[in-house]
mmCIF file of C-alpha atoms in Angstrom:
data_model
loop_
_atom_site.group_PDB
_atom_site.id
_atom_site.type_symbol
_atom_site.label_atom_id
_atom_site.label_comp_id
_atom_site.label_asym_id
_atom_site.label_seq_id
_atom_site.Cartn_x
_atom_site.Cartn_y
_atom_site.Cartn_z
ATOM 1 C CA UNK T 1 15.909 102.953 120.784
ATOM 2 C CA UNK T 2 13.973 101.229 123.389
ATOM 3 C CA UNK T 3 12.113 103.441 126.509
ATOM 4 C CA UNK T 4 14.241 101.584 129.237
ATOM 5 C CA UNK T 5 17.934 102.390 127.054
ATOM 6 C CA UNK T 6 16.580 106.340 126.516
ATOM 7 C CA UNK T 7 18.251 107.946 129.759
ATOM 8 C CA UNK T 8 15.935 110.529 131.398
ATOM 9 C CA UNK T 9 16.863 113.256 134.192
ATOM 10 C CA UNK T 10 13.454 115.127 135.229
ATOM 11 C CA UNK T 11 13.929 118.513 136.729
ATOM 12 C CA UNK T 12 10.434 120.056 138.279
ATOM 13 C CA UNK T 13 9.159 121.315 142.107
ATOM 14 C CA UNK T 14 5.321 121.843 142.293
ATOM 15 C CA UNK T 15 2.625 119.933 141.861
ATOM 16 C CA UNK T 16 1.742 120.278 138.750
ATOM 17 C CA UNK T 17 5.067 118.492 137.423
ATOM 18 C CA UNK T 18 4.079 115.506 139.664
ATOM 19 C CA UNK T 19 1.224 114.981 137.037
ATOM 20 C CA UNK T 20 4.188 114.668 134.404
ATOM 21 C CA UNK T 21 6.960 112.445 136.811
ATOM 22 C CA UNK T 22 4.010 110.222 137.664
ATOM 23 C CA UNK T 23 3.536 109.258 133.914
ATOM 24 C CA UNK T 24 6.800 108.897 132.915
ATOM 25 C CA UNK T 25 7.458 106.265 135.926
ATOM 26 C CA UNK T 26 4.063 104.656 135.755
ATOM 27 C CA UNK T 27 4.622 103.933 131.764
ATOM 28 C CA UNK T 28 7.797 102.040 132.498
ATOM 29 C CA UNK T 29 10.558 104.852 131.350
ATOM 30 C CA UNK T 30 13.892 104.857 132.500
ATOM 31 C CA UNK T 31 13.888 108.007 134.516
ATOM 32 C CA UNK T 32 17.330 108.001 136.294
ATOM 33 C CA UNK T 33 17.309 111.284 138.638
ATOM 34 C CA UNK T 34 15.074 114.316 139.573
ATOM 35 C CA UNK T 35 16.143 117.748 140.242
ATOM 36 C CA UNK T 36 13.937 119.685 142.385
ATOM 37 C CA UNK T 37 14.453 122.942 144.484
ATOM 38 C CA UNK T 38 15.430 122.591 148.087
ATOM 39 C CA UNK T 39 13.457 122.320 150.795
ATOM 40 C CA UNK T 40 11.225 125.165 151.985
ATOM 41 C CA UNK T 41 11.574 126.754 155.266
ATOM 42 C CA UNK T 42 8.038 126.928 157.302
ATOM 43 C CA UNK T 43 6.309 127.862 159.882
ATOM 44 C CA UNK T 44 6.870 130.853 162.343
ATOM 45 C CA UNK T 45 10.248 130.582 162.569
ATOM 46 C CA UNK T 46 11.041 129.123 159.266
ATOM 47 C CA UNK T 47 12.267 125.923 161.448
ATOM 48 C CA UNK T 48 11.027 123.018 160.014
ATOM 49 C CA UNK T 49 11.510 122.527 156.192
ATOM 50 C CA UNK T 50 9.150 120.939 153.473
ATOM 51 C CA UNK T 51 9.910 118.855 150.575
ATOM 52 C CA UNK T 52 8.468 120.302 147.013
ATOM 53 C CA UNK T 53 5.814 117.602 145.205
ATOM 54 C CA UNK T 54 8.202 116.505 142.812
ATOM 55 C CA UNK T 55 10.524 115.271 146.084
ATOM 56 C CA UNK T 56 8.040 113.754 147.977
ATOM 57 C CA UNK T 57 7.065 111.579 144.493
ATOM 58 C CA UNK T 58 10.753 110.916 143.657
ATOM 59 C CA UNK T 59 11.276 109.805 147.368
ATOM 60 C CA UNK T 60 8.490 107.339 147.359
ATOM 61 C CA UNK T 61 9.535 105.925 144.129
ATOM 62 C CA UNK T 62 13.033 105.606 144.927
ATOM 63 C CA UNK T 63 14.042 107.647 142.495
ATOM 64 C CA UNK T 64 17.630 109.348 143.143
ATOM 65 C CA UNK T 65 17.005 113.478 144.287
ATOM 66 C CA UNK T 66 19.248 116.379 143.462
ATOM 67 C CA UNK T 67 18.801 119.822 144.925
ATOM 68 C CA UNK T 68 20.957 122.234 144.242
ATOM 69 C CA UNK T 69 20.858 126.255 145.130
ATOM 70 C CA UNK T 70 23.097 127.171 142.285
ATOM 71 C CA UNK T 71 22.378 125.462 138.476
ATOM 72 C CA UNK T 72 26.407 126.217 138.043
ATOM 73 C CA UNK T 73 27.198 124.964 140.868
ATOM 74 C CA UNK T 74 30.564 122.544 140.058
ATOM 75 C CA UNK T 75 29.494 119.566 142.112
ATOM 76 C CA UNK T 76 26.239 119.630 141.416
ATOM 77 C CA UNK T 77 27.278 119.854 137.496
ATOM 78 C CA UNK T 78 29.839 116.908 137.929
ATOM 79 C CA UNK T 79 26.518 114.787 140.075
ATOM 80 C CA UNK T 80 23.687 115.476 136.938
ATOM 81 C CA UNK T 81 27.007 114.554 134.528
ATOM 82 C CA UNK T 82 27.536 110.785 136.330
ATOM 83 C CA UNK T 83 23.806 110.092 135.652
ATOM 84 C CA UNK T 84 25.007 110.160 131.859
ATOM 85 C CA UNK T 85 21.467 111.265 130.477
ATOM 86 C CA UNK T 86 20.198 111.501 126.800
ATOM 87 C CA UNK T 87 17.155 113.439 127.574
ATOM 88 C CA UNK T 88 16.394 116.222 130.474
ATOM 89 C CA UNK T 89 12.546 116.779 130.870
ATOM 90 C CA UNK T 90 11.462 120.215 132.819
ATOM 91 C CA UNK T 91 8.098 121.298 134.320
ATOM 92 C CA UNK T 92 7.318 124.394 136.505
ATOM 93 C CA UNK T 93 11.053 124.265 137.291
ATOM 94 C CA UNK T 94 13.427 127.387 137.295
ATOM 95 C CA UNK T 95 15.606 129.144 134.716
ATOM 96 C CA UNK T 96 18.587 126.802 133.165
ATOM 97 C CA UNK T 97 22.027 127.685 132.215
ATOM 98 C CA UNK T 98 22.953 126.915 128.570
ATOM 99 C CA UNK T 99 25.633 124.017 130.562
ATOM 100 C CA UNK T 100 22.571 122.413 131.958
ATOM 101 C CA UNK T 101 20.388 122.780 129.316
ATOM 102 C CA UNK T 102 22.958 121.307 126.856
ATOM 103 C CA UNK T 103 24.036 118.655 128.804
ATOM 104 C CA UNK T 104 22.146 115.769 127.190
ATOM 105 C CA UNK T 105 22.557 114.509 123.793
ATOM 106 C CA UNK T 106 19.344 114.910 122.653
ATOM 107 C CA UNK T 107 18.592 118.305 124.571
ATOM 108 C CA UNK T 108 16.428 119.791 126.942
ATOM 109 C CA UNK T 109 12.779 120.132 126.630
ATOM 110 C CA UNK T 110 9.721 122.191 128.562
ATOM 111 C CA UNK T 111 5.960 121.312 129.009
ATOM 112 C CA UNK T 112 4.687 125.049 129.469
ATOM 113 C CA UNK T 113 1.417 125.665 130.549
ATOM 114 C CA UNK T 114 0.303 128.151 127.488
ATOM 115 C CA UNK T 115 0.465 128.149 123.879
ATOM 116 C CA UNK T 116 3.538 129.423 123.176
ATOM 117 C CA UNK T 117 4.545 132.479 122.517
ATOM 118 C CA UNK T 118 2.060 133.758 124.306
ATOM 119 C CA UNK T 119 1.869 133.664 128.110
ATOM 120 C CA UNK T 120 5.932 133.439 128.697
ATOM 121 C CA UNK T 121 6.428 133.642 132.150
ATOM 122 C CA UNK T 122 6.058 132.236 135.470
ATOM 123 C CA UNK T 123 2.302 132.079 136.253
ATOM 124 C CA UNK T 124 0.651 131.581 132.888
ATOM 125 C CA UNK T 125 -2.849 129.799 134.053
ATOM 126 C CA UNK T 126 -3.245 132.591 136.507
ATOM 127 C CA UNK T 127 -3.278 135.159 133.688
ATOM 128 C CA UNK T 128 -5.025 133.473 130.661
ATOM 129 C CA UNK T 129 -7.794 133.264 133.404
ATOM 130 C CA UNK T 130 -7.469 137.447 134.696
ATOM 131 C CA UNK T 131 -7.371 138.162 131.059
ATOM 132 C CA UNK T 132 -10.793 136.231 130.530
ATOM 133 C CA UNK T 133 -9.164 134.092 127.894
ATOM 134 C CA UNK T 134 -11.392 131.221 126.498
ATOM 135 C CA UNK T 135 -9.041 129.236 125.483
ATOM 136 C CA UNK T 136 -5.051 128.189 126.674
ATOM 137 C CA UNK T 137 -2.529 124.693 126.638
ATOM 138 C CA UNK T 138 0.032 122.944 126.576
ATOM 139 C CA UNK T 139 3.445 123.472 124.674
ATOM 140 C CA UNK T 140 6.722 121.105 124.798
ATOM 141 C CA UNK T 141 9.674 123.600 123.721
ATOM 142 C CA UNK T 142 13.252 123.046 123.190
ATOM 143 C CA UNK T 143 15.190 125.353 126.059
ATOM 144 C CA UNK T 144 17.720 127.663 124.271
ATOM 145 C CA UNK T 145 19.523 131.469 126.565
ATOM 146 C CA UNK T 146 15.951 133.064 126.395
ATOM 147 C CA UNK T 147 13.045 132.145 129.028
ATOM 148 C CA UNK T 148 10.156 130.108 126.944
ATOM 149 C CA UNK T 149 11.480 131.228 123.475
ATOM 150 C CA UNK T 150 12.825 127.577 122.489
ATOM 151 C CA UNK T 151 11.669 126.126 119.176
ATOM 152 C CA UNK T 152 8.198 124.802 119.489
ATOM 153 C CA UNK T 153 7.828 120.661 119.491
ATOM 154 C CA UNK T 154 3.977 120.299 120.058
ATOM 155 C CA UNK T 155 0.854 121.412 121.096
ATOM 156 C CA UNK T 156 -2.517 120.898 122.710
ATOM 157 C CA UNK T 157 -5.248 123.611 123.204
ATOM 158 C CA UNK T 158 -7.495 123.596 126.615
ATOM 159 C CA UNK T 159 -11.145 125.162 126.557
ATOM 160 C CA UNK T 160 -11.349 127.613 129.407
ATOM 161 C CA UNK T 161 -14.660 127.946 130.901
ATOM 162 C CA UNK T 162 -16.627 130.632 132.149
ATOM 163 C CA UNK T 163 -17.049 130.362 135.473
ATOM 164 C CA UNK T 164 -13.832 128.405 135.504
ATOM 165 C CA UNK T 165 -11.243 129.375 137.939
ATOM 166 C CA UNK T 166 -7.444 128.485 138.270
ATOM 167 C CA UNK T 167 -7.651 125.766 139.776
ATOM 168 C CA UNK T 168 -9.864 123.823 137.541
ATOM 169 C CA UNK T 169 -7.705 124.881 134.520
ATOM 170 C CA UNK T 170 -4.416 124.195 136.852
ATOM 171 C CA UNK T 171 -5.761 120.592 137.183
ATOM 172 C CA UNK T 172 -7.180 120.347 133.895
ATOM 173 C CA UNK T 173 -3.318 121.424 131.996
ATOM 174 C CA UNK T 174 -1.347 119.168 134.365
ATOM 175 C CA UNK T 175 -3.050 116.229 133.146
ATOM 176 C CA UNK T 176 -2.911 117.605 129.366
ATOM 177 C CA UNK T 177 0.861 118.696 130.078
ATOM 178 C CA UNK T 178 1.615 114.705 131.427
ATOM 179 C CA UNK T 179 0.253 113.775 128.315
ATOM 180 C CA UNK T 180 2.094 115.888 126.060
ATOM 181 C CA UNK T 181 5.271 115.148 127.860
ATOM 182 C CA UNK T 182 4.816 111.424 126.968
ATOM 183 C CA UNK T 183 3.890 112.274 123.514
ATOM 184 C CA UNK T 184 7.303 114.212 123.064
ATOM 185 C CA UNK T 185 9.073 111.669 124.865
ATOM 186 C CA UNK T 186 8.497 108.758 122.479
ATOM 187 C CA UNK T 187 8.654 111.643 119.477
ATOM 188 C CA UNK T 188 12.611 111.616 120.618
ATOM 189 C CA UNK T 189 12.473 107.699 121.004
ATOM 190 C CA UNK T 190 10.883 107.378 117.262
ATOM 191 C CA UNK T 191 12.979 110.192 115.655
ATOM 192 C CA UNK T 192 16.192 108.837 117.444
ATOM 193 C CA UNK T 193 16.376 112.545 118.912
ATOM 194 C CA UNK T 194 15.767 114.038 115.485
ATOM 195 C CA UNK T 195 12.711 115.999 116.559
ATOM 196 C CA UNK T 196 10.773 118.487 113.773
ATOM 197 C CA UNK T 197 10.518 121.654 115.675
ATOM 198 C CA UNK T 198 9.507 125.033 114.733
ATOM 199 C CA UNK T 199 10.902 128.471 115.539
ATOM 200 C CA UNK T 200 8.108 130.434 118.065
ATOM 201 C CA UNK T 201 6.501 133.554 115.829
ATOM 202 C CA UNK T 202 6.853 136.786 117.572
ATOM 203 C CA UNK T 203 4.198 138.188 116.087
ATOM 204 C CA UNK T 204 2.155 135.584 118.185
ATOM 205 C CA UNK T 205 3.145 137.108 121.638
ATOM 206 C CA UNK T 206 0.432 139.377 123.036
ATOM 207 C CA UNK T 207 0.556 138.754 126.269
ATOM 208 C CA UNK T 208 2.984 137.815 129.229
ATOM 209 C CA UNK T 209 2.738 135.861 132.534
ATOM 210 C CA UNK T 210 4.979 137.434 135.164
ATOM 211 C CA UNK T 211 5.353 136.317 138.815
ATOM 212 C CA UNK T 212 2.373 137.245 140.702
ATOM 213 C CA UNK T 213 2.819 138.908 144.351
ATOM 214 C CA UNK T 214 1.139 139.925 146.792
ATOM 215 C CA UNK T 215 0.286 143.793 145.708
ATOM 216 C CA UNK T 216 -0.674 141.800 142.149
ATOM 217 C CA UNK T 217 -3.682 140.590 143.772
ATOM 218 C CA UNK T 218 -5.632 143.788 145.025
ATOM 219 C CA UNK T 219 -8.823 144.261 143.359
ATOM 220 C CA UNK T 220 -9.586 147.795 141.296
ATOM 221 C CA UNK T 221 -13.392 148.362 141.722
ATOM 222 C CA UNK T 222 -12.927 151.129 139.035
ATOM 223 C CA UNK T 223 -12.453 148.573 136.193
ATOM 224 C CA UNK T 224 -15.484 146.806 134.799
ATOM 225 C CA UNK T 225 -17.494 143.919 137.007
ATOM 226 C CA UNK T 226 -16.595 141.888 134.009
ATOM 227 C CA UNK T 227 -12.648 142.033 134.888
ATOM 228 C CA UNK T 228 -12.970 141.875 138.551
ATOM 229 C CA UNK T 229 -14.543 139.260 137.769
ATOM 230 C CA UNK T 230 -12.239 137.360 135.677
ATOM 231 C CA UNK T 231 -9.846 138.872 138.124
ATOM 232 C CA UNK T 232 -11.072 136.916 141.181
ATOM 233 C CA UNK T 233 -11.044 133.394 139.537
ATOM 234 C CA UNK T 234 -7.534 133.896 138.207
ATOM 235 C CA UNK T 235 -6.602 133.823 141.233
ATOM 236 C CA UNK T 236 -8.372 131.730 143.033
ATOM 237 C CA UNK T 237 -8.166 129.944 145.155
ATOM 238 C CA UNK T 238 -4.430 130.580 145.403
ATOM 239 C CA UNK T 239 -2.991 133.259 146.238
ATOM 240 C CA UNK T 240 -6.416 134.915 146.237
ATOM 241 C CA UNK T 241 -7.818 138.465 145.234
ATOM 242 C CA UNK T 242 -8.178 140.954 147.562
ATOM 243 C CA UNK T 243 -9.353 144.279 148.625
ATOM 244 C CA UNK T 244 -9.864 146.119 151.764
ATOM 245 C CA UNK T 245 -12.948 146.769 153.779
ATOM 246 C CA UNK T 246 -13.275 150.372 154.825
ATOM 247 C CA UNK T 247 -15.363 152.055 156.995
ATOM 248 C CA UNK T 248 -17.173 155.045 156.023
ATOM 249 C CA UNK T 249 -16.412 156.493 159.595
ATOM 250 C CA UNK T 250 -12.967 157.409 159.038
ATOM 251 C CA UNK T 251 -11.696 156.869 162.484
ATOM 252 C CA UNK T 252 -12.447 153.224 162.331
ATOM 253 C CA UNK T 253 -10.128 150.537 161.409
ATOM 254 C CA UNK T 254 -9.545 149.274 157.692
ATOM 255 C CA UNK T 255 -9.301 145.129 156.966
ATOM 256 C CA UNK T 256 -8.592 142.652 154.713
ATOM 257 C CA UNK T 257 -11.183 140.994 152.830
ATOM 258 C CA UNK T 258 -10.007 138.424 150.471
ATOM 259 C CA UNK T 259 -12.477 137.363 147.876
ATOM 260 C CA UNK T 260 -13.103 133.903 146.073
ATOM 261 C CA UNK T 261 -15.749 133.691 143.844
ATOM 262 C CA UNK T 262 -17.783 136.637 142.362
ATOM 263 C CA UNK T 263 -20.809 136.466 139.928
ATOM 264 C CA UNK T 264 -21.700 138.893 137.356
ATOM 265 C CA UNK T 265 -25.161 140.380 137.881
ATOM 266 C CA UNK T 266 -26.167 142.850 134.320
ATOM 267 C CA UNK T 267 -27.726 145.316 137.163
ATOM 268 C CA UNK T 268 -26.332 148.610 136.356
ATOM 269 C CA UNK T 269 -24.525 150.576 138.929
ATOM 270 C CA UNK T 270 -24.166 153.821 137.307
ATOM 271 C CA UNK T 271 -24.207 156.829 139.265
ATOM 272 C CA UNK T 272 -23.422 154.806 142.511
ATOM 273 C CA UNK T 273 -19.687 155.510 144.442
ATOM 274 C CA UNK T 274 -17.198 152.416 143.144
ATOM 275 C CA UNK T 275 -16.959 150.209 145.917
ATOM 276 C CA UNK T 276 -20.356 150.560 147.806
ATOM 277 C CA UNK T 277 -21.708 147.681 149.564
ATOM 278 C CA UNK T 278 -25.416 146.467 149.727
ATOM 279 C CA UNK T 279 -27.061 143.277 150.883
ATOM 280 C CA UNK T 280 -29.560 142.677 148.471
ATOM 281 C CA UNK T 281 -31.914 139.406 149.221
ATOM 282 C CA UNK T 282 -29.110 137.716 151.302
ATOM 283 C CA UNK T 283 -26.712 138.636 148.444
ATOM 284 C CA UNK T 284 -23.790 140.649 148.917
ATOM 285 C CA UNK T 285 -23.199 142.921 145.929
ATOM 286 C CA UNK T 286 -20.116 146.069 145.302
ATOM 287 C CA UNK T 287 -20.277 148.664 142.450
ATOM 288 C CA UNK T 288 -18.108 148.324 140.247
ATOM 289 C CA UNK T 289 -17.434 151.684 137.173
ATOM 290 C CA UNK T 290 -20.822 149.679 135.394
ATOM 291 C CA UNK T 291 -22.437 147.476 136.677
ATOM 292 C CA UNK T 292 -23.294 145.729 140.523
ATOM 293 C CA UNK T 293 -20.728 142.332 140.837
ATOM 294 C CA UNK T 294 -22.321 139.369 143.887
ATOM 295 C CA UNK T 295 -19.346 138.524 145.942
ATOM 296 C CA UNK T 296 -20.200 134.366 146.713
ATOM 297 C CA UNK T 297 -17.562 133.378 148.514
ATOM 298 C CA UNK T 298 -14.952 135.419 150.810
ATOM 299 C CA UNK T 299 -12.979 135.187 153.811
ATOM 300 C CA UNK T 300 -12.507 138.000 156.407
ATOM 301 C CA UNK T 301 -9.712 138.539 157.913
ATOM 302 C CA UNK T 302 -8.941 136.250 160.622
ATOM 303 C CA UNK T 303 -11.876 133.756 159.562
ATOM 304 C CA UNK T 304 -11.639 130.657 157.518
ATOM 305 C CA UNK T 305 -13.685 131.474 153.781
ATOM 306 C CA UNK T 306 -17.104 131.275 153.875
ATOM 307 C CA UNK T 307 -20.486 131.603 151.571
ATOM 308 C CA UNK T 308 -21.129 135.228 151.315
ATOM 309 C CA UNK T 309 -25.021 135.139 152.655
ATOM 310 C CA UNK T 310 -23.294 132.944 155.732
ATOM 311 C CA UNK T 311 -20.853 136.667 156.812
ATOM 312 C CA UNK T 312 -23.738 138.634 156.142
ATOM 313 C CA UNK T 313 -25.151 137.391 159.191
ATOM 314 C CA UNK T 314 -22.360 139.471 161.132
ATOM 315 C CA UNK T 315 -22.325 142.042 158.754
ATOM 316 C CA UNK T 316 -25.382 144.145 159.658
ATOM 317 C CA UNK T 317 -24.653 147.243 157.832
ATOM 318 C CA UNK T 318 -22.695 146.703 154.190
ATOM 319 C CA UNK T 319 -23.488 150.258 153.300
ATOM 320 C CA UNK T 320 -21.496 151.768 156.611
ATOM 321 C CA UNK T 321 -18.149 150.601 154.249
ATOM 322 C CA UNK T 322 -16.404 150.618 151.146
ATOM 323 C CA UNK T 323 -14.455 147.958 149.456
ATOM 324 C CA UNK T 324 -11.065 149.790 147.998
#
């Protein structure tokens, strides 16, 4: 089978399955449709609504849309039917039902953003990162009823850097993910949809990657400086760690502090209150259970994020307030 006669649908919302979509339709393959959520209410009165990634790509490349609320949804069923595909391709999408999932002749497959079994779940990057992994990657799955537990197509590992945060390994797996994808793609083409694939080993699965809200992201100054700090670049920049700013003085107000980028500083804190404050040769440093963790780069509440020596500036007293 040729690329242009091998019938793709390509189902995907944020950015990171643009990197995907883009090489697919840049390498000449016949992608026919693109499912993609629906549009996303913003602003203060949720009045104006904003295309995903994957829309505003398909859009430009005049590449037929479909966004359905419900995957069972009859008409929507009897629309991805008509496009008649051999192949459906998913990144960073949403859950399938088995009768979309086993529409296509030649299946259904995922480009997950972990090395399967481990890190099932919706935000994967974010917690290989919190967890102070040194490693993740890239897996292309067949979908079967269970989230992420498909049989296992390919690989590719992605080194995970120190003082890396998300969105440098975000970046780094969509481009490894595109690359995959294409890999799998022309597996299906040279196996005529006869693709080796091996069942995922339990035994593998130590960790998981749910959701992550907005109570996920306050900072414990009782754990290590080590995890908070791994903490803070797992999520950052998006949605951010935080923590709140409270003042010793009890009858003044508490805020939100939302922190960027820590560093780790081997100064012991031992014996000082978790969650003091001192500025320290225009550093700003918080005691952690061991040891004293530099907060770089934070953003007050109500202020655009800034270098942590530039707040200090406003900031007189660090030591009148806790961070909890």
């Amino acid at each position: 089978m040729e690329k242009k006669d091998l019938r793709i649908v390509f189902m995907g919302t944020p950015e990171f399955a643009v990197g995907s979509l883009q090489r697919l339709v840049e390498n000449g393959y016949n992608v026919v449709a693109v499912v993609t959520q629906p549009d996303k209410p913003v602003g203060r009165h949720g009045s104006v609504l904003r295309p995903s990634p994957v829309k505003e790509y398909a859009l430009a490349h005049n590449l037929p849309v479909l966004q359905p609320v419900k995957m069972k949804d009859e008409q929507f069923l009897e629309e991805l039917r008509s496009y008649n595909a051999d192949l459906q391709v998913v990144v960073a999408f949403r859950m399938l039902p088995e009768v979309v999932w086993a529409m296509p002749r030649f299946g259904t497959f995922n480009v997950h953003a972990a090395l399967l079994p481990d890190y099932r779940g919706a935000a994967p990057i974010n917690w290989a990162v919190i967890n102070g992994e040194t490693r993740t990657g890239v897996t292309t799955f067949f979908l079967d009823h269970d989230i992420d537990t498909g049989r296992i197509i390919a690989q590719r590992e992605f080194p995970i850097p120190d003082d890396a945060d998300v969105e440098y390994v975000y970046d780094g797996l969509m481009q490894l993910g595109a690359e995959l994808c294409i890999d799998t793609v022309d597996l299906v083409l040279s196996t005529d949809g006869d693709v080796p694939s091996q069942p995922q080993q339990e035994s593998e699965a130590h960790h998981v990657a749910p959701k992550i809200f907005k109570e996920t992201c306050a900072i414990d100054f009782s754990l290590s400086a080590r995890r908070i700090y791994d903490f803070v670049r797992g999520l950052s920049p998006v949605p951010g760690a935080w923590c709140m700013l409270t003042p010793r003085d009890a009858q003044a107000k508490a805020q939100v502090l939302k922190v960027y980028k820590a560093a780790k500083t081997g100064e012991s804190s031992n014996g000082v209150e978790v969650g003091t404050l001192k500025a320290e040769n225009r550093r700003l440093l918080v005691a952690t259970v061991d040891e004293w963790l530099e907060l770089v780069e934070l953003q007050p509440a109500g202020k655009k994020r800034m270098a942590a020596r530039d707040y200090l500036n406003g900031f007189q007293h660090p030591e009148d307030f806790l961070l909890k």
